[in-house]
């Protein structure tokens, strides 16, 4: 079993590229858990999304797994929070 990666901090009002932040190769299937109390928007996009882009919402302690060969993964929170991202 691989060592867990450090949590990813999501600052207030900023989109974070999850692949760039974690060093996981783009297109790799990942699992994301919201560690904080603030809701997190997660969007699959090759470029930075807008707030009008499609997204999934993760509440506290919820998980989301994306598909292999996705084009990119981004996270956003209105209030700062932390998420755990690992290869699935």
PDB file of N, CA and C in Angstrom:
ATOM      1  N   UNK A   1       0.838  -1.176   0.000  1.00  0.00           N
ATOM      2  CA  UNK A   1       0.000   0.000   0.000  1.00  0.00           C
ATOM      3  C   UNK A   1       0.886   1.244   0.000  1.00  0.00           C
ATOM      4  N   UNK A   2       0.555   2.196  -0.854  1.00  0.00           N
ATOM      5  CA  UNK A   2       1.328   3.431  -0.960  1.00  0.00           C
ATOM      6  C   UNK A   2       1.032   4.352   0.224  1.00  0.00           C
ATOM      7  N   UNK A   3       1.976   5.221   0.528  1.00  0.00           N
ATOM      8  CA  UNK A   3       1.796   6.204   1.586  1.00  0.00           C
ATOM      9  C   UNK A   3       0.786   7.250   1.136  1.00  0.00           C
ATOM     10  N   UNK A   4      -0.108   7.638   2.020  1.00  0.00           N
ATOM     11  CA  UNK A   4      -1.107   8.659   1.696  1.00  0.00           C
ATOM     12  C   UNK A   4      -0.432   9.992   1.402  1.00  0.00           C
ATOM     13  N   UNK A   5      -1.009  10.726   0.492  1.00  0.00           N
ATOM     14  CA  UNK A   5      -0.525  12.066   0.170  1.00  0.00           C
ATOM     15  C   UNK A   5      -0.995  13.049   1.242  1.00  0.00           C
ATOM     16  N   UNK A   6      -0.304  14.183   1.390  1.00  0.00           N
ATOM     17  CA  UNK A   6      -0.797  15.197   2.335  1.00  0.00           C
ATOM     18  C   UNK A   6      -2.121  15.787   1.836  1.00  0.00           C
ATOM     19  N   UNK A   7      -2.961  16.266   2.749  1.00  0.00           N
ATOM     20  CA  UNK A   7      -4.215  16.900   2.322  1.00  0.00           C
ATOM     21  C   UNK A   7      -3.947  18.110   1.428  1.00  0.00           C
ATOM     22  N   UNK A   8      -4.901  18.394   0.558  1.00  0.00           N
ATOM     23  CA  UNK A   8      -4.823  19.552  -0.338  1.00  0.00           C
ATOM     24  C   UNK A   8      -5.650  20.665   0.284  1.00  0.00           C
ATOM     25  N   UNK A   9      -5.023  21.812   0.504  1.00  0.00           N
ATOM     26  CA  UNK A   9      -5.732  22.968   1.050  1.00  0.00           C
ATOM     27  C   UNK A   9      -6.426  23.697  -0.093  1.00  0.00           C
ATOM     28  N   UNK A  10      -7.702  23.975   0.103  1.00  0.00           N
ATOM     29  CA  UNK A  10      -8.485  24.721  -0.879  1.00  0.00           C
ATOM     30  C   UNK A  10      -8.777  26.087  -0.262  1.00  0.00           C
ATOM     31  N   UNK A  11      -8.082  27.135  -0.713  1.00  0.00           N
ATOM     32  CA  UNK A  11      -8.323  28.467  -0.146  1.00  0.00           C
ATOM     33  C   UNK A  11      -9.687  29.007  -0.589  1.00  0.00           C
ATOM     34  N   UNK A  12     -10.198  29.958   0.140  1.00  0.00           N
ATOM     35  CA  UNK A  12     -11.495  30.564  -0.189  1.00  0.00           C
ATOM     36  C   UNK A  12     -11.475  31.195  -1.573  1.00  0.00           C
ATOM     37  N   UNK A  13     -12.470  30.832  -2.384  1.00  0.00           N
ATOM     38  CA  UNK A  13     -12.689  31.503  -3.659  1.00  0.00           C
ATOM     39  C   UNK A  13     -11.665  31.274  -4.743  1.00  0.00           C
ATOM     40  N   UNK A  14     -10.946  30.149  -4.715  1.00  0.00           N
ATOM     41  CA  UNK A  14      -9.925  29.897  -5.733  1.00  0.00           C
ATOM     42  C   UNK A  14     -10.013  28.455  -6.231  1.00  0.00           C
ATOM     43  N   UNK A  15     -10.007  28.263  -7.555  1.00  0.00           N
ATOM     44  CA  UNK A  15      -9.967  26.924  -8.138  1.00  0.00           C
ATOM     45  C   UNK A  15      -8.559  26.351  -8.002  1.00  0.00           C
ATOM     46  N   UNK A  16      -8.447  25.097  -7.578  1.00  0.00           N
ATOM     47  CA  UNK A  16      -7.162  24.413  -7.420  1.00  0.00           C
ATOM     48  C   UNK A  16      -7.129  23.207  -8.356  1.00  0.00           C
ATOM     49  N   UNK A  17      -6.062  23.100  -9.157  1.00  0.00           N
ATOM     50  CA  UNK A  17      -5.854  21.969 -10.056  1.00  0.00           C
ATOM     51  C   UNK A  17      -5.365  20.790  -9.208  1.00  0.00           C
ATOM     52  N   UNK A  18      -6.188  19.778  -9.047  1.00  0.00           N
ATOM     53  CA  UNK A  18      -5.864  18.675  -8.145  1.00  0.00           C
ATOM     54  C   UNK A  18      -4.706  17.818  -8.645  1.00  0.00           C
ATOM     55  N   UNK A  19      -4.572  17.650  -9.945  1.00  0.00           N
ATOM     56  CA  UNK A  19      -3.446  16.871 -10.464  1.00  0.00           C
ATOM     57  C   UNK A  19      -2.126  17.620 -10.267  1.00  0.00           C
ATOM     58  N   UNK A  20      -2.120  18.909 -10.551  1.00  0.00           N
ATOM     59  CA  UNK A  20      -0.895  19.700 -10.365  1.00  0.00           C
ATOM     60  C   UNK A  20      -0.522  19.774  -8.882  1.00  0.00           C
ATOM     61  N   UNK A  21      -1.513  19.920  -8.023  1.00  0.00           N
ATOM     62  CA  UNK A  21      -1.269  20.071  -6.589  1.00  0.00           C
ATOM     63  C   UNK A  21      -0.744  18.781  -5.949  1.00  0.00           C
ATOM     64  N   UNK A  22      -1.210  17.627  -6.433  1.00  0.00           N
ATOM     65  CA  UNK A  22      -0.826  16.350  -5.820  1.00  0.00           C
ATOM     66  C   UNK A  22       0.330  15.652  -6.520  1.00  0.00           C
ATOM     67  N   UNK A  23       0.609  16.028  -7.779  1.00  0.00           N
ATOM     68  CA  UNK A  23       1.639  15.339  -8.544  1.00  0.00           C
ATOM     69  C   UNK A  23       1.143  14.053  -9.191  1.00  0.00           C
ATOM     70  N   UNK A  24      -0.139  13.760  -9.055  1.00  0.00           N
ATOM     71  CA  UNK A  24      -0.730  12.594  -9.717  1.00  0.00           C
ATOM     72  C   UNK A  24      -0.869  12.932 -11.202  1.00  0.00           C
ATOM     73  N   UNK A  25      -0.572  11.977 -12.065  1.00  0.00           N
ATOM     74  CA  UNK A  25      -0.649  12.203 -13.515  1.00  0.00           C
ATOM     75  C   UNK A  25      -2.088  12.438 -13.955  1.00  0.00           C
ATOM     76  N   UNK A  26      -2.288  13.462 -14.799  1.00  0.00           N
ATOM     77  CA  UNK A  26      -3.617  13.734 -15.351  1.00  0.00           C
ATOM     78  C   UNK A  26      -4.162  12.491 -16.025  1.00  0.00           C
ATOM     79  N   UNK A  27      -5.451  12.281 -15.862  1.00  0.00           N
ATOM     80  CA  UNK A  27      -6.102  11.119 -16.451  1.00  0.00           C
ATOM     81  C   UNK A  27      -6.139   9.909 -15.539  1.00  0.00           C
ATOM     82  N   UNK A  28      -5.392   9.967 -14.435  1.00  0.00           N
ATOM     83  CA  UNK A  28      -5.419   8.880 -13.456  1.00  0.00           C
ATOM     84  C   UNK A  28      -6.706   8.974 -12.649  1.00  0.00           C
ATOM     85  N   UNK A  29      -7.353   7.846 -12.415  1.00  0.00           N
ATOM     86  CA  UNK A  29      -8.571   7.829 -11.604  1.00  0.00           C
ATOM     87  C   UNK A  29      -8.196   8.193 -10.168  1.00  0.00           C
ATOM     88  N   UNK A  30      -8.944   9.139  -9.589  1.00  0.00           N
ATOM     89  CA  UNK A  30      -8.669   9.579  -8.218  1.00  0.00           C
ATOM     90  C   UNK A  30      -9.924   9.484  -7.361  1.00  0.00           C
ATOM     91  N   UNK A  31      -9.702   9.421  -6.058  1.00  0.00           N
ATOM     92  CA  UNK A  31     -10.785   9.505  -5.085  1.00  0.00           C
ATOM     93  C   UNK A  31     -10.514  10.724  -4.221  1.00  0.00           C
ATOM     94  N   UNK A  32     -11.573  11.497  -3.972  1.00  0.00           N
ATOM     95  CA  UNK A  32     -11.465  12.757  -3.247  1.00  0.00           C
ATOM     96  C   UNK A  32     -12.399  12.691  -2.038  1.00  0.00           C
ATOM     97  N   UNK A  33     -11.902  13.069  -0.868  1.00  0.00           N
ATOM     98  CA  UNK A  33     -12.734  13.158   0.330  1.00  0.00           C
ATOM     99  C   UNK A  33     -12.648  14.570   0.877  1.00  0.00           C
ATOM    100  N   UNK A  34     -13.790  15.131   1.214  1.00  0.00           N
ATOM    101  CA  UNK A  34     -13.831  16.450   1.835  1.00  0.00           C
ATOM    102  C   UNK A  34     -13.558  16.284   3.324  1.00  0.00           C
ATOM    103  N   UNK A  35     -12.435  16.795   3.795  1.00  0.00           N
ATOM    104  CA  UNK A  35     -12.045  16.683   5.198  1.00  0.00           C
ATOM    105  C   UNK A  35     -12.601  17.805   6.070  1.00  0.00           C
ATOM    106  N   UNK A  36     -13.025  18.897   5.444  1.00  0.00           N
ATOM    107  CA  UNK A  36     -13.474  20.067   6.194  1.00  0.00           C
ATOM    108  C   UNK A  36     -14.974  20.157   6.327  1.00  0.00           C
ATOM    109  N   UNK A  37     -15.422  21.290   6.870  1.00  0.00           N
ATOM    110  CA  UNK A  37     -16.850  21.532   7.072  1.00  0.00           C
ATOM    111  C   UNK A  37     -17.496  22.261   5.897  1.00  0.00           C
ATOM    112  N   UNK A  38     -16.701  22.934   5.082  1.00  0.00           N
ATOM    113  CA  UNK A  38     -17.227  23.690   3.941  1.00  0.00           C
ATOM    114  C   UNK A  38     -17.470  22.782   2.753  1.00  0.00           C
ATOM    115  N   UNK A  39     -18.519  23.083   1.989  1.00  0.00           N
ATOM    116  CA  UNK A  39     -18.787  22.325   0.767  1.00  0.00           C
ATOM    117  C   UNK A  39     -17.719  22.645  -0.274  1.00  0.00           C
ATOM    118  N   UNK A  40     -17.388  21.642  -1.090  1.00  0.00           N
ATOM    119  CA  UNK A  40     -16.373  21.781  -2.134  1.00  0.00           C
ATOM    120  C   UNK A  40     -17.017  21.461  -3.483  1.00  0.00           C
ATOM    121  N   UNK A  41     -16.765  22.304  -4.473  1.00  0.00           N
ATOM    122  CA  UNK A  41     -17.178  22.024  -5.848  1.00  0.00           C
ATOM    123  C   UNK A  41     -16.020  21.312  -6.536  1.00  0.00           C
ATOM    124  N   UNK A  42     -16.311  20.213  -7.228  1.00  0.00           N
ATOM    125  CA  UNK A  42     -15.301  19.480  -7.981  1.00  0.00           C
ATOM    126  C   UNK A  42     -15.749  19.446  -9.433  1.00  0.00           C
ATOM    127  N   UNK A  43     -14.866  19.869 -10.329  1.00  0.00           N
ATOM    128  CA  UNK A  43     -15.185  19.951 -11.750  1.00  0.00           C
ATOM    129  C   UNK A  43     -14.113  19.255 -12.572  1.00  0.00           C
ATOM    130  N   UNK A  44     -14.537  18.564 -13.629  1.00  0.00           N
ATOM    131  CA  UNK A  44     -13.590  17.973 -14.577  1.00  0.00           C
ATOM    132  C   UNK A  44     -13.469  18.914 -15.768  1.00  0.00           C
ATOM    133  N   UNK A  45     -12.254  19.400 -15.980  1.00  0.00           N
ATOM    134  CA  UNK A  45     -12.004  20.359 -17.051  1.00  0.00           C
ATOM    135  C   UNK A  45     -10.508  20.393 -17.338  1.00  0.00           C
ATOM    136  N   UNK A  46     -10.147  20.606 -18.601  1.00  0.00           N
ATOM    137  CA  UNK A  46      -8.724  20.704 -18.946  1.00  0.00           C
ATOM    138  C   UNK A  46      -8.144  22.060 -18.559  1.00  0.00           C
ATOM    139  N   UNK A  47      -9.000  23.076 -18.441  1.00  0.00           N
ATOM    140  CA  UNK A  47      -8.563  24.423 -18.062  1.00  0.00           C
ATOM    141  C   UNK A  47      -9.351  24.864 -16.832  1.00  0.00           C
ATOM    142  N   UNK A  48      -8.897  25.922 -16.199  1.00  0.00           N
ATOM    143  CA  UNK A  48      -9.570  26.401 -14.994  1.00  0.00           C
ATOM    144  C   UNK A  48     -11.052  26.654 -15.278  1.00  0.00           C
ATOM    145  N   UNK A  49     -11.940  26.058 -14.485  1.00  0.00           N
ATOM    146  CA  UNK A  49     -13.378  26.245 -14.713  1.00  0.00           C
ATOM    147  C   UNK A  49     -13.846  27.627 -14.263  1.00  0.00           C
ATOM    148  N   UNK A  50     -15.086  27.930 -14.572  1.00  0.00           N
ATOM    149  CA  UNK A  50     -15.746  29.119 -14.037  1.00  0.00           C
ATOM    150  C   UNK A  50     -16.779  28.641 -13.028  1.00  0.00           C
ATOM    151  N   UNK A  51     -17.345  29.547 -12.284  1.00  0.00           N
ATOM    152  CA  UNK A  51     -18.382  29.157 -11.326  1.00  0.00           C
ATOM    153  C   UNK A  51     -19.656  28.700 -12.026  1.00  0.00           C
ATOM    154  N   UNK A  52     -19.775  28.984 -13.325  1.00  0.00           N
ATOM    155  CA  UNK A  52     -20.925  28.537 -14.094  1.00  0.00           C
ATOM    156  C   UNK A  52     -20.689  27.168 -14.742  1.00  0.00           C
ATOM    157  N   UNK A  53     -19.462  26.632 -14.631  1.00  0.00           N
ATOM    158  CA  UNK A  53     -19.151  25.307 -15.195  1.00  0.00           C
ATOM    159  C   UNK A  53     -19.900  24.231 -14.414  1.00  0.00           C
ATOM    160  N   UNK A  54     -20.049  23.073 -15.034  1.00  0.00           N
ATOM    161  CA  UNK A  54     -20.651  21.943 -14.338  1.00  0.00           C
ATOM    162  C   UNK A  54     -19.738  21.462 -13.218  1.00  0.00           C
ATOM    163  N   UNK A  55     -20.334  20.946 -12.149  1.00  0.00           N
ATOM    164  CA  UNK A  55     -19.534  20.481 -11.015  1.00  0.00           C
ATOM    165  C   UNK A  55     -20.363  19.536 -10.157  1.00  0.00           C
ATOM    166  N   UNK A  56     -19.678  18.810  -9.288  1.00  0.00           N
ATOM    167  CA  UNK A  56     -20.295  18.015  -8.237  1.00  0.00           C
ATOM    168  C   UNK A  56     -19.996  18.711  -6.921  1.00  0.00           C
ATOM    169  N   UNK A  57     -20.883  18.581  -5.944  1.00  0.00           N
ATOM    170  CA  UNK A  57     -20.683  19.187  -4.629  1.00  0.00           C
ATOM    171  C   UNK A  57     -20.385  18.086  -3.616  1.00  0.00           C
ATOM    172  N   UNK A  58     -19.294  18.290  -2.864  1.00  0.00           N
ATOM    173  CA  UNK A  58     -18.931  17.371  -1.785  1.00  0.00           C
ATOM    174  C   UNK A  58     -19.158  18.069  -0.453  1.00  0.00           C
ATOM    175  N   UNK A  59     -20.048  17.529   0.354  1.00  0.00           N
ATOM    176  CA  UNK A  59     -20.232  18.023   1.717  1.00  0.00           C
ATOM    177  C   UNK A  59     -19.181  17.378   2.613  1.00  0.00           C
ATOM    178  N   UNK A  60     -19.124  17.787   3.848  1.00  0.00           N
ATOM    179  CA  UNK A  60     -18.143  17.268   4.796  1.00  0.00           C
ATOM    180  C   UNK A  60     -18.157  15.737   4.854  1.00  0.00           C
ATOM    181  N   UNK A  61     -16.973  15.149   4.763  1.00  0.00           N
ATOM    182  CA  UNK A  61     -16.733  13.701   4.835  1.00  0.00           C
ATOM    183  C   UNK A  61     -17.264  12.893   3.659  1.00  0.00           C
ATOM    184  N   UNK A  62     -17.798  13.520   2.634  1.00  0.00           N
ATOM    185  CA  UNK A  62     -18.243  12.791   1.450  1.00  0.00           C
ATOM    186  C   UNK A  62     -17.067  12.486   0.535  1.00  0.00           C
ATOM    187  N   UNK A  63     -17.243  11.439  -0.279  1.00  0.00           N
ATOM    188  CA  UNK A  63     -16.234  10.993  -1.240  1.00  0.00           C
ATOM    189  C   UNK A  63     -16.742  11.168  -2.661  1.00  0.00           C
ATOM    190  N   UNK A  64     -15.824  11.319  -3.589  1.00  0.00           N
ATOM    191  CA  UNK A  64     -16.135  11.337  -5.016  1.00  0.00           C
ATOM    192  C   UNK A  64     -14.996  10.637  -5.744  1.00  0.00           C
ATOM    193  N   UNK A  65     -15.330   9.788  -6.686  1.00  0.00           N
ATOM    194  CA  UNK A  65     -14.322   9.147  -7.536  1.00  0.00           C
ATOM    195  C   UNK A  65     -14.615   9.542  -8.972  1.00  0.00           C
ATOM    196  N   UNK A  66     -13.588   9.951  -9.691  1.00  0.00           N
ATOM    197  CA  UNK A  66     -13.792  10.304 -11.097  1.00  0.00           C
ATOM    198  C   UNK A  66     -13.451   9.110 -11.985  1.00  0.00           C
ATOM    199  N   UNK A  67     -13.553   9.297 -13.277  1.00  0.00           N
ATOM    200  CA  UNK A  67     -13.287   8.241 -14.245  1.00  0.00           C
ATOM    201  C   UNK A  67     -11.842   8.287 -14.721  1.00  0.00           C
ATOM    202  N   UNK A  68     -11.305   7.133 -15.088  1.00  0.00           N
ATOM    203  CA  UNK A  68      -9.987   7.075 -15.707  1.00  0.00           C
ATOM    204  C   UNK A  68     -10.039   7.846 -17.026  1.00  0.00           C
ATOM    205  N   UNK A  69      -8.941   8.456 -17.401  1.00  0.00           N
ATOM    206  CA  UNK A  69      -8.799   9.222 -18.650  1.00  0.00           C
ATOM    207  C   UNK A  69      -9.608  10.514 -18.654  1.00  0.00           C
ATOM    208  N   UNK A  70      -9.910  11.062 -17.482  1.00  0.00           N
ATOM    209  CA  UNK A  70     -10.595  12.356 -17.451  1.00  0.00           C
ATOM    210  C   UNK A  70      -9.626  13.451 -17.900  1.00  0.00           C
ATOM    211  N   UNK A  71     -10.148  14.601 -18.247  1.00  0.00           N
ATOM    212  CA  UNK A  71      -9.313  15.667 -18.818  1.00  0.00           C
ATOM    213  C   UNK A  71      -8.659  16.561 -17.772  1.00  0.00           C
ATOM    214  N   UNK A  72      -9.115  16.498 -16.528  1.00  0.00           N
ATOM    215  CA  UNK A  72      -8.557  17.320 -15.459  1.00  0.00           C
ATOM    216  C   UNK A  72      -9.504  17.349 -14.283  1.00  0.00           C
ATOM    217  N   UNK A  73      -8.994  17.691 -13.127  1.00  0.00           N
ATOM    218  CA  UNK A  73      -9.823  17.745 -11.912  1.00  0.00           C
ATOM    219  C   UNK A  73      -9.483  19.011 -11.131  1.00  0.00           C
ATOM    220  N   UNK A  74     -10.507  19.762 -10.790  1.00  0.00           N
ATOM    221  CA  UNK A  74     -10.351  21.033 -10.098  1.00  0.00           C
ATOM    222  C   UNK A  74     -11.282  21.076  -8.890  1.00  0.00           C
ATOM    223  N   UNK A  75     -10.895  21.789  -7.839  1.00  0.00           N
ATOM    224  CA  UNK A  75     -11.732  21.943  -6.651  1.00  0.00           C
ATOM    225  C   UNK A  75     -11.813  23.414  -6.267  1.00  0.00           C
ATOM    226  N   UNK A  76     -12.974  23.798  -5.719  1.00  0.00           N
ATOM    227  CA  UNK A  76     -13.252  25.183  -5.333  1.00  0.00           C
ATOM    228  C   UNK A  76     -14.096  25.170  -4.066  1.00  0.00           C
ATOM    229  N   UNK A  77     -13.841  26.088  -3.163  1.00  0.00           N
ATOM    230  CA  UNK A  77     -14.669  26.252  -1.971  1.00  0.00           C
ATOM    231  C   UNK A  77     -14.886  27.733  -1.705  1.00  0.00           C
ATOM    232  N   UNK A  78     -16.115  28.101  -1.371  1.00  0.00           N
ATOM    233  CA  UNK A  78     -16.385  29.502  -1.009  1.00  0.00           C
ATOM    234  C   UNK A  78     -15.673  29.860   0.281  1.00  0.00           C
ATOM    235  N   UNK A  79     -15.577  28.899   1.196  1.00  0.00           N
ATOM    236  CA  UNK A  79     -14.827  29.062   2.437  1.00  0.00           C
ATOM    237  C   UNK A  79     -13.688  28.053   2.403  1.00  0.00           C
ATOM    238  N   UNK A  80     -12.528  28.417   2.866  1.00  0.00           N
ATOM    239  CA  UNK A  80     -11.380  27.520   2.819  1.00  0.00           C
ATOM    240  C   UNK A  80     -11.650  26.182   3.498  1.00  0.00           C
ATOM    241  N   UNK A  81     -11.016  25.138   2.981  1.00  0.00           N
ATOM    242  CA  UNK A  81     -11.185  23.794   3.524  1.00  0.00           C
ATOM    243  C   UNK A  81     -10.017  22.924   3.081  1.00  0.00           C
ATOM    244  N   UNK A  82     -10.038  21.663   3.440  1.00  0.00           N
ATOM    245  CA  UNK A  82      -9.021  20.699   3.009  1.00  0.00           C
ATOM    246  C   UNK A  82      -9.706  19.459   2.459  1.00  0.00           C
ATOM    247  N   UNK A  83      -9.072  18.845   1.463  1.00  0.00           N
ATOM    248  CA  UNK A  83      -9.567  17.597   0.908  1.00  0.00           C
ATOM    249  C   UNK A  83      -8.414  16.600   0.834  1.00  0.00           C
ATOM    250  N   UNK A  84      -8.752  15.338   0.826  1.00  0.00           N
ATOM    251  CA  UNK A  84      -7.763  14.275   0.636  1.00  0.00           C
ATOM    252  C   UNK A  84      -7.945  13.748  -0.766  1.00  0.00           C
ATOM    253  N   UNK A  85      -6.850  13.650  -1.519  1.00  0.00           N
ATOM    254  CA  UNK A  85      -6.885  13.155  -2.888  1.00  0.00           C
ATOM    255  C   UNK A  85      -5.884  12.000  -2.981  1.00  0.00           C
ATOM    256  N   UNK A  86      -6.332  10.861  -3.494  1.00  0.00           N
ATOM    257  CA  UNK A  86      -5.489   9.678  -3.661  1.00  0.00           C
ATOM    258  C   UNK A  86      -5.807   9.017  -4.996  1.00  0.00           C
ATOM    259  N   UNK A  87      -4.840   8.272  -5.520  1.00  0.00           N
ATOM    260  CA  UNK A  87      -5.122   7.462  -6.698  1.00  0.00           C
ATOM    261  C   UNK A  87      -6.110   6.385  -6.301  1.00  0.00           C
ATOM    262  N   UNK A  88      -7.104   6.145  -7.153  1.00  0.00           N
ATOM    263  CA  UNK A  88      -8.138   5.142  -6.838  1.00  0.00           C
ATOM    264  C   UNK A  88      -7.714   3.769  -7.323  1.00  0.00           C
TER     265      UNK A  88
END
